[in-house]
Tab-separated table of C-alpha atoms and ligand atoms in Angstrom:
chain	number	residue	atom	x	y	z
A	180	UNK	CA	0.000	0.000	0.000
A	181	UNK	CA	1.203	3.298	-0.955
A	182	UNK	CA	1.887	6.145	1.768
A	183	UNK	CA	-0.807	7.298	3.816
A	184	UNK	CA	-0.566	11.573	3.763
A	185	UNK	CA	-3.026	12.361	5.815
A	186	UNK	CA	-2.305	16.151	5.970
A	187	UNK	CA	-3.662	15.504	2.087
A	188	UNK	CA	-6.639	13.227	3.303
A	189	UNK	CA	-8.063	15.725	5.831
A	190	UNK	CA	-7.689	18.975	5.108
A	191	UNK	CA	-9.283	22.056	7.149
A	192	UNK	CA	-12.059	22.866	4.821
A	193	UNK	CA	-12.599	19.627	3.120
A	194	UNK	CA	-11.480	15.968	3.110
A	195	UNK	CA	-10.630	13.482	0.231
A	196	UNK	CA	-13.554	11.014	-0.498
A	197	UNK	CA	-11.901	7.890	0.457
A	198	UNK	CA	-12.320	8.491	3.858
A	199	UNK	CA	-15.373	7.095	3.622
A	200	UNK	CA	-14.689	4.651	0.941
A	201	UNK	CA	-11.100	2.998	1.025
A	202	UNK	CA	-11.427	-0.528	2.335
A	203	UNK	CA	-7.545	0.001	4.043
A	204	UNK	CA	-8.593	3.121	5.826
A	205	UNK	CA	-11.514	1.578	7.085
A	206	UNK	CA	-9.474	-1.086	8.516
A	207	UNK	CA	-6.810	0.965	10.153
A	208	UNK	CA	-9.350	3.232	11.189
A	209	UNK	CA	-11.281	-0.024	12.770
A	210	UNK	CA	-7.410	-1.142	14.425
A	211	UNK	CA	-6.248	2.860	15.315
A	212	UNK	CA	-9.609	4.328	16.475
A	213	UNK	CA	-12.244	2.038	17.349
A	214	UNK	CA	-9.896	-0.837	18.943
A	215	UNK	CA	-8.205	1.370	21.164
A	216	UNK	CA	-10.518	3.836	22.516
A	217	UNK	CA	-13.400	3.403	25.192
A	218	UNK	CA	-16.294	1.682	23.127
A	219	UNK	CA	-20.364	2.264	24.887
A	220	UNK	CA	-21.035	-1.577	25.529
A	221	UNK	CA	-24.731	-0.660	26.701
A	222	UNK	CA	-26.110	-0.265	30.021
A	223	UNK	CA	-25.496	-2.200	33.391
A	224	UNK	CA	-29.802	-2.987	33.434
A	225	UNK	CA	-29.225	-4.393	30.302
A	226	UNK	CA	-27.444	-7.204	32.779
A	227	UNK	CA	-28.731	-7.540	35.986
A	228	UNK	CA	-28.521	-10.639	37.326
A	229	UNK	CA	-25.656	-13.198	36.517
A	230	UNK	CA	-24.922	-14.788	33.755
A	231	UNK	CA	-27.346	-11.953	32.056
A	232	UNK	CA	-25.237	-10.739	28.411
A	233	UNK	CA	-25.476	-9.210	25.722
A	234	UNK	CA	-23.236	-9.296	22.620
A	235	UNK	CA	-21.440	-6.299	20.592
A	236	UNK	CA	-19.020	-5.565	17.995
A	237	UNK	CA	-16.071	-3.442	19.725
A	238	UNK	CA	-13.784	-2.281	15.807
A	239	UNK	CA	-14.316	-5.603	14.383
A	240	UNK	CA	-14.129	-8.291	17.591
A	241	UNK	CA	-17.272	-9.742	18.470
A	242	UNK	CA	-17.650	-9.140	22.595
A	243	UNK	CA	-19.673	-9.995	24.973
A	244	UNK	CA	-21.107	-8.246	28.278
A	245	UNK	CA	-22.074	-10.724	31.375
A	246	UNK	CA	-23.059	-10.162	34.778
A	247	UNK	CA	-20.755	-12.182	36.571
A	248	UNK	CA	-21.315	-13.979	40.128
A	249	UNK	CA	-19.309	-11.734	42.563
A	250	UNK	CA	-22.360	-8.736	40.125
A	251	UNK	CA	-19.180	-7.236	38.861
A	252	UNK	CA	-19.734	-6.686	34.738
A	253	UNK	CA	-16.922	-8.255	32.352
A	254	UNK	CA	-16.547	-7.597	28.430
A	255	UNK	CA	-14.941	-10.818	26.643
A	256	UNK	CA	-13.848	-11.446	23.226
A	257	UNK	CA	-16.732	-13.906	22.457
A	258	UNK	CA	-14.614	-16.572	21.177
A	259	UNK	CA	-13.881	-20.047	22.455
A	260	UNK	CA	-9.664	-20.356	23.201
A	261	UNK	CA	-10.346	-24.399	21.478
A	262	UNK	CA	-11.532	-23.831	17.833
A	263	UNK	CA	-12.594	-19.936	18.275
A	264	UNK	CA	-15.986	-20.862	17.681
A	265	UNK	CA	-18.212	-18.266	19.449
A	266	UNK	CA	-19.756	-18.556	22.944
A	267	UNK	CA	-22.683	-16.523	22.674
A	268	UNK	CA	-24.688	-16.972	19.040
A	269	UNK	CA	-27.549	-15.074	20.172
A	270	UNK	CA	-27.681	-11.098	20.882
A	271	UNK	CA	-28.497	-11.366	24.158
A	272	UNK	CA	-29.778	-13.764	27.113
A	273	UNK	CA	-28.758	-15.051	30.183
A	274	UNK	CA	-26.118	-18.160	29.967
A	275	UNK	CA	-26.200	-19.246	33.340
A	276	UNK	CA	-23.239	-20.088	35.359
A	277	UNK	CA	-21.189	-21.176	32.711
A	278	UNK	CA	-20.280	-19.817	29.098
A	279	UNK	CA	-20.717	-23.775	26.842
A	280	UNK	CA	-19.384	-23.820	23.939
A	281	UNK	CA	-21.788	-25.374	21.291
A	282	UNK	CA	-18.783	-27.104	19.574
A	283	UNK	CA	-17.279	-29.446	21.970
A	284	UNK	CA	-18.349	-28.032	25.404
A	285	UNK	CA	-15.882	-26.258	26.423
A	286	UNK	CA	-17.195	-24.136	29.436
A	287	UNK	CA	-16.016	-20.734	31.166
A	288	UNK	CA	-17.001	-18.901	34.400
A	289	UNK	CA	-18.552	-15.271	34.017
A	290	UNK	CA	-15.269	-14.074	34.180
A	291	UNK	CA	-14.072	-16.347	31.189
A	292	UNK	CA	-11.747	-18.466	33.353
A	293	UNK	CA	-11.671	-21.976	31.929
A	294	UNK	CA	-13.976	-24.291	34.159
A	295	UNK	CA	-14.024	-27.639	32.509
A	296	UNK	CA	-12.758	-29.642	29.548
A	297	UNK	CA	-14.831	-32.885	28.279
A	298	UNK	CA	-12.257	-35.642	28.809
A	299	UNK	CA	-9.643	-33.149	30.123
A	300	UNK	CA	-7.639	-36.235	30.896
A	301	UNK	CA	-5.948	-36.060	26.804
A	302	UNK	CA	-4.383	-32.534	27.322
A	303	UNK	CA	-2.256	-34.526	30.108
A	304	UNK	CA	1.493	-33.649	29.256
A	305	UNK	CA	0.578	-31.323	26.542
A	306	UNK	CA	1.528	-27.500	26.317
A	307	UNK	CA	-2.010	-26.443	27.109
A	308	UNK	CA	-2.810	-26.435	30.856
A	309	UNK	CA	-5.733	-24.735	32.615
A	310	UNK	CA	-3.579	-22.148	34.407
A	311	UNK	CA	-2.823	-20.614	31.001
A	312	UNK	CA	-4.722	-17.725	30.017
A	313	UNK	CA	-4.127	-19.106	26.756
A	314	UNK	CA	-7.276	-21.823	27.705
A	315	UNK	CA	-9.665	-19.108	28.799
A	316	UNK	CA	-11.553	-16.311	27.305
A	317	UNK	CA	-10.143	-13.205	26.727
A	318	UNK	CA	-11.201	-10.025	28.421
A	319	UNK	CA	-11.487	-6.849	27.188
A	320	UNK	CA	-8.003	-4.817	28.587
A	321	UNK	CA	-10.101	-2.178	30.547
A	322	UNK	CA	-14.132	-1.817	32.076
A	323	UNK	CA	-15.191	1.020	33.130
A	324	UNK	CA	-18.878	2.377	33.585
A	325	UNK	CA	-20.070	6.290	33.907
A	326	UNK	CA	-23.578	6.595	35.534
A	327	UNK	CA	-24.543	2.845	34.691
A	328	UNK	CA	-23.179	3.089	31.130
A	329	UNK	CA	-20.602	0.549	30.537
A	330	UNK	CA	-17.788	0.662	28.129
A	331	UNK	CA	-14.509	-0.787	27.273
A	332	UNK	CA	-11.059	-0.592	26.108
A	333	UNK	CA	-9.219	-3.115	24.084
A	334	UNK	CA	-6.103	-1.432	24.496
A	335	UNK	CA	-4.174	-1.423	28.280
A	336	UNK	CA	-2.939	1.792	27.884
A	337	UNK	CA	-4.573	5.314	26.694
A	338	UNK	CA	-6.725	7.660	28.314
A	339	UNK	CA	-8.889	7.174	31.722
A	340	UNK	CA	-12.854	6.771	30.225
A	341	UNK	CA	-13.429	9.892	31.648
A	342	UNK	CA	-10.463	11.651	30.045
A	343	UNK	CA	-11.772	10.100	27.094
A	344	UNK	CA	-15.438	11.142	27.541
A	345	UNK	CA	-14.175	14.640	28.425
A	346	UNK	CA	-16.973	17.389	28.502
A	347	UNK	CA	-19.114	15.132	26.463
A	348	UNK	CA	-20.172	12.961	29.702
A	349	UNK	CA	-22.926	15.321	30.234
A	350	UNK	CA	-24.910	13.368	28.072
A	351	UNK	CA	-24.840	10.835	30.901
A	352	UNK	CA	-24.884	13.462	33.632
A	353	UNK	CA	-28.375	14.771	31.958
A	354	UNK	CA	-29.955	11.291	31.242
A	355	UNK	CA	-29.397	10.467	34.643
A	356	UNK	CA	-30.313	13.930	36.701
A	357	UNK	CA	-33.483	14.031	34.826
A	358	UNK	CA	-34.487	10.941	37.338
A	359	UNK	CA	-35.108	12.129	40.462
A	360	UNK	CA	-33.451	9.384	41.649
A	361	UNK	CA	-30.411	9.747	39.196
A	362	UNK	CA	-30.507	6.603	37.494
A	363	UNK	CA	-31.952	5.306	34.382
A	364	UNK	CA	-32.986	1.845	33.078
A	365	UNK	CA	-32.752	0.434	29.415
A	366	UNK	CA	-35.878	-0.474	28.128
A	367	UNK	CA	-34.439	-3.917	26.821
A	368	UNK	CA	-35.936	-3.053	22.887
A	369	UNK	CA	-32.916	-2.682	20.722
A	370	UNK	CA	-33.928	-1.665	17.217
A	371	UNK	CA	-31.228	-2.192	14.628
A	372	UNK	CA	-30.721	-0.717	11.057
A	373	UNK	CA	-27.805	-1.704	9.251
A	374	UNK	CA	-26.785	1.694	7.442
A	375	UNK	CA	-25.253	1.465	3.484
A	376	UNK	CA	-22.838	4.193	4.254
A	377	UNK	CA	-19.551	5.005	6.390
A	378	UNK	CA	-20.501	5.651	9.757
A	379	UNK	CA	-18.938	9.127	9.419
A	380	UNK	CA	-22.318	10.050	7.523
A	381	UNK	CA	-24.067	9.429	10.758
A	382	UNK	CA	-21.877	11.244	12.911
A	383	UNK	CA	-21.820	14.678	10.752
A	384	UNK	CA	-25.771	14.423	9.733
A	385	UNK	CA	-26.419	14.553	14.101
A	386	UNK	CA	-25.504	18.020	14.647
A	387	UNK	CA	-25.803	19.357	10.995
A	388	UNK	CA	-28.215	21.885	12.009
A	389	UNK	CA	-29.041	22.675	7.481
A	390	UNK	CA	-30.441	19.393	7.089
A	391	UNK	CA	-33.605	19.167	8.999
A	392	UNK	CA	-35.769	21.794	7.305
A	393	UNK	CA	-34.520	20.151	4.167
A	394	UNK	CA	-34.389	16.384	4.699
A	395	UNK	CA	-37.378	16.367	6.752
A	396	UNK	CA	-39.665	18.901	5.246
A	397	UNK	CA	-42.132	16.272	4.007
A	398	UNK	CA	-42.801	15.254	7.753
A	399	UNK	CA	-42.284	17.950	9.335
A	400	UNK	CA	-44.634	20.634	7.717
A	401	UNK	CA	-47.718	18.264	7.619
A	402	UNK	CA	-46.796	17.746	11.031
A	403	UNK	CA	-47.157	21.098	11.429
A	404	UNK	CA	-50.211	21.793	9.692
A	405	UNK	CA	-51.894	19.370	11.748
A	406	UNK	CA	-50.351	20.202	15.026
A	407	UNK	CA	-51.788	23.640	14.069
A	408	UNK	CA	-55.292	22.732	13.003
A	409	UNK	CA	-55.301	20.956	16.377
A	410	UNK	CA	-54.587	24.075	18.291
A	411	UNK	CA	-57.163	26.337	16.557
A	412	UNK	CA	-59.898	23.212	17.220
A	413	UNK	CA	-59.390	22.366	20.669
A	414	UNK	CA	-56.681	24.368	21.777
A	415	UNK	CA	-54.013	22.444	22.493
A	416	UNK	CA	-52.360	19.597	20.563
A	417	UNK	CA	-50.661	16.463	21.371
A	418	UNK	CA	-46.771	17.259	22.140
A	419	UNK	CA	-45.343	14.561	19.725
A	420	UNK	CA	-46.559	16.950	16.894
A	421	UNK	CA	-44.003	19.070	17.719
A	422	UNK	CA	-41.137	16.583	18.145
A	423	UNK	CA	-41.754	16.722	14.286
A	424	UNK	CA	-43.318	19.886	13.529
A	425	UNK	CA	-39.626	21.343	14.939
A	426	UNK	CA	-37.830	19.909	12.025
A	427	UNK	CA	-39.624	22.249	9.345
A	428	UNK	CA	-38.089	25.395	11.534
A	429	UNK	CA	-36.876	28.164	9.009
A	430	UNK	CA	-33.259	28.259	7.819
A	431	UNK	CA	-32.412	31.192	10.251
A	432	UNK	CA	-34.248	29.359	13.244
A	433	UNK	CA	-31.583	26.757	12.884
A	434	UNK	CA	-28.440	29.549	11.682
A	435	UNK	CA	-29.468	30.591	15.763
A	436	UNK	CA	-28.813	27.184	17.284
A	437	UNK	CA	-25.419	27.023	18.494
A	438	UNK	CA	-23.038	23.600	18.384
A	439	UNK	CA	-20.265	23.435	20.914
A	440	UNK	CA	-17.598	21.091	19.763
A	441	UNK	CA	-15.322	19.435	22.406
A	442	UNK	CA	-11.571	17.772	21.698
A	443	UNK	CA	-11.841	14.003	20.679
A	444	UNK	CA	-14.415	15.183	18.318
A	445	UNK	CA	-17.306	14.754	20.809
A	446	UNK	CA	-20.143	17.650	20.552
A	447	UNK	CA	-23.141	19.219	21.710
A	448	UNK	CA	-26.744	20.821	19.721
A	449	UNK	CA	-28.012	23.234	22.108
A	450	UNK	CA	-31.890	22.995	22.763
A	451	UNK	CA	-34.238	24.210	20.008
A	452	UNK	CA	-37.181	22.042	20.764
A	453	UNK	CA	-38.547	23.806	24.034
A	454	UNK	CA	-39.303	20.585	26.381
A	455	UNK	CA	-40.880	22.337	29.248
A	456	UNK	CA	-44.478	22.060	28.621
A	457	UNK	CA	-47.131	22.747	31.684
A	458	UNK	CA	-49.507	20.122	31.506
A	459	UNK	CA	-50.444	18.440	34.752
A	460	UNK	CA	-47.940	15.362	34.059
A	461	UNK	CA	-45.342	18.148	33.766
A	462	UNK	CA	-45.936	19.678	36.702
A	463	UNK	CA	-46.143	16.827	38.911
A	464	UNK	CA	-42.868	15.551	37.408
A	465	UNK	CA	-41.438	18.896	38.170
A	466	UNK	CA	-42.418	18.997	41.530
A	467	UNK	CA	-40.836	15.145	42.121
A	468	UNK	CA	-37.740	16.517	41.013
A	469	UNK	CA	-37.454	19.641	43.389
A	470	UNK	CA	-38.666	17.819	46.432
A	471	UNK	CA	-35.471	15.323	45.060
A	472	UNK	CA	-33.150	17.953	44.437
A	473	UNK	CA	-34.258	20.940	45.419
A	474	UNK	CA	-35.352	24.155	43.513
A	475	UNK	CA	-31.977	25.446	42.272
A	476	UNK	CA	-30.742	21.736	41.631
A	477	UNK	CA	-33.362	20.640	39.936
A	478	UNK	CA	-33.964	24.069	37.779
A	479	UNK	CA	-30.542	23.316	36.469
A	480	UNK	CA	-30.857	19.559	35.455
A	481	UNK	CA	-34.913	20.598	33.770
A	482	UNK	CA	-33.091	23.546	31.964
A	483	UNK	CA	-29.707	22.024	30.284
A	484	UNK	CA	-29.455	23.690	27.090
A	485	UNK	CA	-28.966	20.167	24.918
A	486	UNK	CA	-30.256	18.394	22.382
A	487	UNK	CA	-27.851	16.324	20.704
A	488	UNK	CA	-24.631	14.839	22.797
A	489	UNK	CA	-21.965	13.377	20.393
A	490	UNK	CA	-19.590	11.115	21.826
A	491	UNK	CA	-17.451	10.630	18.217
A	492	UNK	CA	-16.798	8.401	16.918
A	493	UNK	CA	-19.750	6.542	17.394
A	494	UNK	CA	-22.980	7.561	19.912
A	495	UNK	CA	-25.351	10.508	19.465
A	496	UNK	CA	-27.447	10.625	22.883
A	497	UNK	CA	-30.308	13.020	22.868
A	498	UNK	CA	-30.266	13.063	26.627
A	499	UNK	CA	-33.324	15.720	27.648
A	500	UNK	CA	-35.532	12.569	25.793
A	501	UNK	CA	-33.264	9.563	26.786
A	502	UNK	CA	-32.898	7.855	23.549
A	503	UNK	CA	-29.267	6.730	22.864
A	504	UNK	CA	-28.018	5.546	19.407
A	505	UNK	CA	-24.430	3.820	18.996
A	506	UNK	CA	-22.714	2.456	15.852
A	507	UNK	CA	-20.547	-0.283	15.109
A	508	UNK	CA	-19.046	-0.175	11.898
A	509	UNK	CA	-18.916	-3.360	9.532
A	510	UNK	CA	-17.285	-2.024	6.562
A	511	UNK	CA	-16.125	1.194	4.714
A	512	UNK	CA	-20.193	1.103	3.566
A	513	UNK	CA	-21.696	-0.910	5.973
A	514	UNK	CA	-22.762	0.505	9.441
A	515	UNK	CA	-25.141	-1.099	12.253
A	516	UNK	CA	-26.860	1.396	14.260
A	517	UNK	CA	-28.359	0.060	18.044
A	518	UNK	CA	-31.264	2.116	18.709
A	519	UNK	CA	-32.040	2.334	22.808
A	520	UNK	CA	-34.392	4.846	25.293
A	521	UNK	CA	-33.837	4.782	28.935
A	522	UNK	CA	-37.136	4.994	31.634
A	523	UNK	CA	-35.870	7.457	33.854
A	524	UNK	CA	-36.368	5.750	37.669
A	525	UNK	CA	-38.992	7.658	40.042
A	526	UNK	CA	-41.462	9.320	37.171
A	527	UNK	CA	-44.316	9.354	36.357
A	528	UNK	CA	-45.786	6.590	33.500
A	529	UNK	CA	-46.516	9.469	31.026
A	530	UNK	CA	-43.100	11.217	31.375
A	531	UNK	CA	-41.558	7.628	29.938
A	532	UNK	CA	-44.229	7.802	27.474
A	533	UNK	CA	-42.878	10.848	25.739
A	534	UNK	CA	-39.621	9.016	25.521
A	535	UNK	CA	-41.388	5.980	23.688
A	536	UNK	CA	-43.156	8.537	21.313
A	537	UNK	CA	-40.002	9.926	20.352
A	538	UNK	CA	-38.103	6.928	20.112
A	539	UNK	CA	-40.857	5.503	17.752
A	540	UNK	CA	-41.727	8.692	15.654
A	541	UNK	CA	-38.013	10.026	15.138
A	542	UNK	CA	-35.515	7.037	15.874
A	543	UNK	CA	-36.734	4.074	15.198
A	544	UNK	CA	-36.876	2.067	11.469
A	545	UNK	CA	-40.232	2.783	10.818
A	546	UNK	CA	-40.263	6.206	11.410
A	547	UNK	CA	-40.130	9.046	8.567
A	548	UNK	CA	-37.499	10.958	9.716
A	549	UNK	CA	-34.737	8.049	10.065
A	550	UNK	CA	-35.942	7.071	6.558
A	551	UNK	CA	-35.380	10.216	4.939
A	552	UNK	CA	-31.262	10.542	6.666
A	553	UNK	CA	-30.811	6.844	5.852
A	554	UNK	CA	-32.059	7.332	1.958
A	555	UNK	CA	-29.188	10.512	1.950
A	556	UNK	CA	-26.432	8.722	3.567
A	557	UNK	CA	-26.874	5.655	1.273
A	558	UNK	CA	-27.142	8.579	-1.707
A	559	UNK	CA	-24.299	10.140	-0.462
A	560	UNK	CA	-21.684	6.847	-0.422
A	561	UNK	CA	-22.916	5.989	-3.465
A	562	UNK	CA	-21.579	9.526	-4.704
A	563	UNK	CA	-18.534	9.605	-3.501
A	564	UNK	CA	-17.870	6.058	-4.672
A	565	UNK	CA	-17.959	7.730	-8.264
A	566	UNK	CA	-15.368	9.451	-9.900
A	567	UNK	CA	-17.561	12.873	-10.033
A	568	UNK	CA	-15.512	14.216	-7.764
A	569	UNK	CA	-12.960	13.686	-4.758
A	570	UNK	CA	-13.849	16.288	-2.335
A	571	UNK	CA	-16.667	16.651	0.151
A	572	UNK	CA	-16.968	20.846	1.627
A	573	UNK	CA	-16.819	21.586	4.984
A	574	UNK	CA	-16.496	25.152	4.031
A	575	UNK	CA	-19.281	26.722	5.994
A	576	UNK	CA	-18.635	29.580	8.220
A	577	UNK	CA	-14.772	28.461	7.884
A	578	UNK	CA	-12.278	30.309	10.025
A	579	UNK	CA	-15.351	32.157	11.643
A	580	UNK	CA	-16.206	30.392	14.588
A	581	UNK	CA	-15.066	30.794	18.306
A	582	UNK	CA	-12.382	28.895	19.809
A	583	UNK	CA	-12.189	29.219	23.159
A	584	UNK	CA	-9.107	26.253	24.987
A	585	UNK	CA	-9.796	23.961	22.289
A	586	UNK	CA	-13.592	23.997	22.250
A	587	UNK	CA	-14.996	25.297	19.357
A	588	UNK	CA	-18.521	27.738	19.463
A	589	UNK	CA	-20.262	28.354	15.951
A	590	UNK	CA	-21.593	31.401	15.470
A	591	UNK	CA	-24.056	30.160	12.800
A	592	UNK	CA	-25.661	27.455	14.287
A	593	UNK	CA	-25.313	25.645	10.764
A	594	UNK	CA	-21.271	26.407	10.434
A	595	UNK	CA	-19.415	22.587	9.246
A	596	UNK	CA	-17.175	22.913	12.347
A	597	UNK	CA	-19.147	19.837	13.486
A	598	UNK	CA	-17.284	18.349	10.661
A	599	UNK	CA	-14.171	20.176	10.353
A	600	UNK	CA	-13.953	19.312	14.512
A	601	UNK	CA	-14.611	15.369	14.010
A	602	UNK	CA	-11.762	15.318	11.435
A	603	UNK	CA	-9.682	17.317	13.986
A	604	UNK	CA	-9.958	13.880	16.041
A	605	UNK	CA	-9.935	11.501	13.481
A	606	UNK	CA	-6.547	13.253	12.240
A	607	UNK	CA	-5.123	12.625	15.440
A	608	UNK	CA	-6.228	9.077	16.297
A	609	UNK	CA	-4.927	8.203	13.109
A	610	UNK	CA	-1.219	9.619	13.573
A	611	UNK	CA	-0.075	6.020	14.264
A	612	UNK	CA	-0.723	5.039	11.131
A	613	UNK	CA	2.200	7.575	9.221
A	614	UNK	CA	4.456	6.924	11.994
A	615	UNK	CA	4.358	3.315	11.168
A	616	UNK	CA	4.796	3.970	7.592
A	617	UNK	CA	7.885	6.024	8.072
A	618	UNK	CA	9.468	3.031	10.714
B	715	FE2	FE1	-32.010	14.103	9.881
């Protein structure tokens, strides 16, 4: 393979196509980004009592999260040490005490130790004994969990997951506060859609603040129009109408929204939705949470100024709603998006309702608006798999934005620093890569 020059590959006001095509960046993108930094495994409910798991794709190793006996949560490679057949087949379940393999029984503890052997007697006087780690499954090199969200590291060394998370662990911070008793459960429905595009599309589209009123005009003004009608007839209307009536806000409604975009290529939308209705449900929500927190306290979790978190490379949490979305990339055009809300403990049923309206009207496969981003993303690696052209523009509001010790503040709420900022990061994860071309 020729040179990698990635000062040529990324530059500050546009990047070279294969980025999100080339098969070998892809790969050491998958071995230099997603392999070494903290993935999201999902959330500790998701495994509550032992032998509970669920399965994930950390870069390209199939894992595995289990609730172990002593309750403490372990991330494996999900791979038996015999033939490397996999332990888990399933996405999730609960596997007992033991991890079997289906193959020739091979079993593990929760922590992956080895635990028996069918006739262990013909490994006498060989090299393999069951003191070597070699016989047991592998676990991930570091766990770590924010809030109840669990994630791993394949890689010993690197940041703390909180140096990695950096500012961006607000999302967390405001899932959680929102409960008033500051924890959250997954609702254990996991709907996946397996994207035809990089996973970078994804990651720019979340705070790209020009799209909605485009992309989503054809939901979002009937939406409106309805939502309106609604409000002249009976004076009020529904509030879901408005999680999609939003999206057909006017160009300069969205130029006003500001992104703030943190080191590591993580990010935050400000609010533009207005979530503080006063219907009864509201208020008696409201009043849980001050009697929890107190007035101040809880004024300050209700009024975060969020919509979007980004943690980049590969979750977009819309905290103030609890709905979390996390990719796992499969190939330069192939990307498999979980789809997850949270209950918030201590609330009210119709407070979790309005996180199961949004999660079905905006996030989910059936929904209009995730139809209408998937249809561009596919459009859009189809594009620059042609030879029409080999850049893609971040030149929006270049050089005019605010930069305050390394955190970025558009001044146009639509301004590609989103993009130019997630480069930034990918740039620097990807440094390894020319300094092991020039060894
Ligand atoms: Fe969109």
């Amino acid at each position: 393979m020729s040179a990698i020059n990635l000062d040529y590959l990324v530059q500050p006001d546009r990047v070279h196509r294969s980025v999100y095509t080339d098969p070998t960046l892809f790969d050491l993108e998958m071995e230099h980004v997603f392999e070494k930094i903290w993935v999201y495994c999902g959330h500790e409910s998701q495994v509550k009592k032992p032998g509970d798991y669920w399965t994930l794709q950390i870069g390209r190793q199939p894992m595995v999260m289990v609730r172990g006996e002593d309750m403490r949560i372990h991330v494996l490679y999900n791979r038996c040490p015999h033939r490397g057949v996999m332990l888990c087949g399933n996405q999730s379940g609960n596997t007992g005490k033991h991890f079997v393999c289906s193959y020739h029984a091979w079993s593990f503890k929760l922590d992956g130790r080895i635990s028996a052997i069918p006739l262990a007697k013909g490994y006498d006087g060989t090299r393999l004994t069951f003191d070597d780690p070699q016989a047991s499954m592998v676990p991930a090199a570091r766990v770590d969990s924010y809030r109840g969200f669990v994630f791993a590291s394949l890689s010993p060394t690197g940041p703390s997951l909180t140096e990695f998370l950096g500012d961006s662990k607000v999302a967390f911070d405001d899932i959680c506060d929102r409960s008033p008793e500051g924890e959250v459960e997954a609702v254990p429905v996991c709907h996946r859609v397996m994207q035809r595009s990089n996973w970078k599309f994804f990651m720019e589209n979340q705070l790209d603040a020009l799209h909605p009123s485009v992309t989503h005009q054809s939901t979002g003004v009937p939406a409106r129009r309805v939502e309106n009608r609604l409000k002249a007839e009976q004076g009020k209307a529904p509030l879901f109408f408005h999680y999609l009536s939003t999206f057909a806000s006017s160009f300069d409604q969205w130029d006003s929204v500001q992104t703030v975009n943190f080191p590591n290529g993580h990010g935050i939308l400000k609010a533009y939705m207005g979530l503080r209705p006063t219907d009864p449900d509201t208020l008696e929500y409201e009043a849980l949470m001050k009697k929890a927190y107190g007035e101040a306290k809880a004024e300050e979790y209700l009024s975060r100024s969020i919509h979007h978190v980004l943690v980049y490379p590969y979750l977009s949490v819309q905290s103030p709603l609890q709905q979390l979305r996390c990719l796992r990339p499969i190939g330069p055009d192939r990307t498999l998006s979980e789809i997850w809300h949270f209950r918030l403990k201590g609330v009210p049923e119709a407070i979790y309702r309005r996180s199961l309206w949004y999660f079905n009207l905006v996030n989910s496969p059936a929904t209009m608006i995730n139809a209408d981003d998937l249809e561009n993303w596919t459009k859009g690696q189809w594009g620059l798999q042609s030879k029409g052209g080999d850049w893609v523009s971040f030149h929006r509001e270049h050089g005019r934005d605010t930069e305050t010790d390394g955190v970025s503040y558009s001044n146009k709420g639509t301004s590609e620093v989103v993009m130019r900022n997630q480069f930034k990061a990918w740039k620097a994860y990807m440094q390894p890569v020319v300094a092991g071309a020039a060894a």
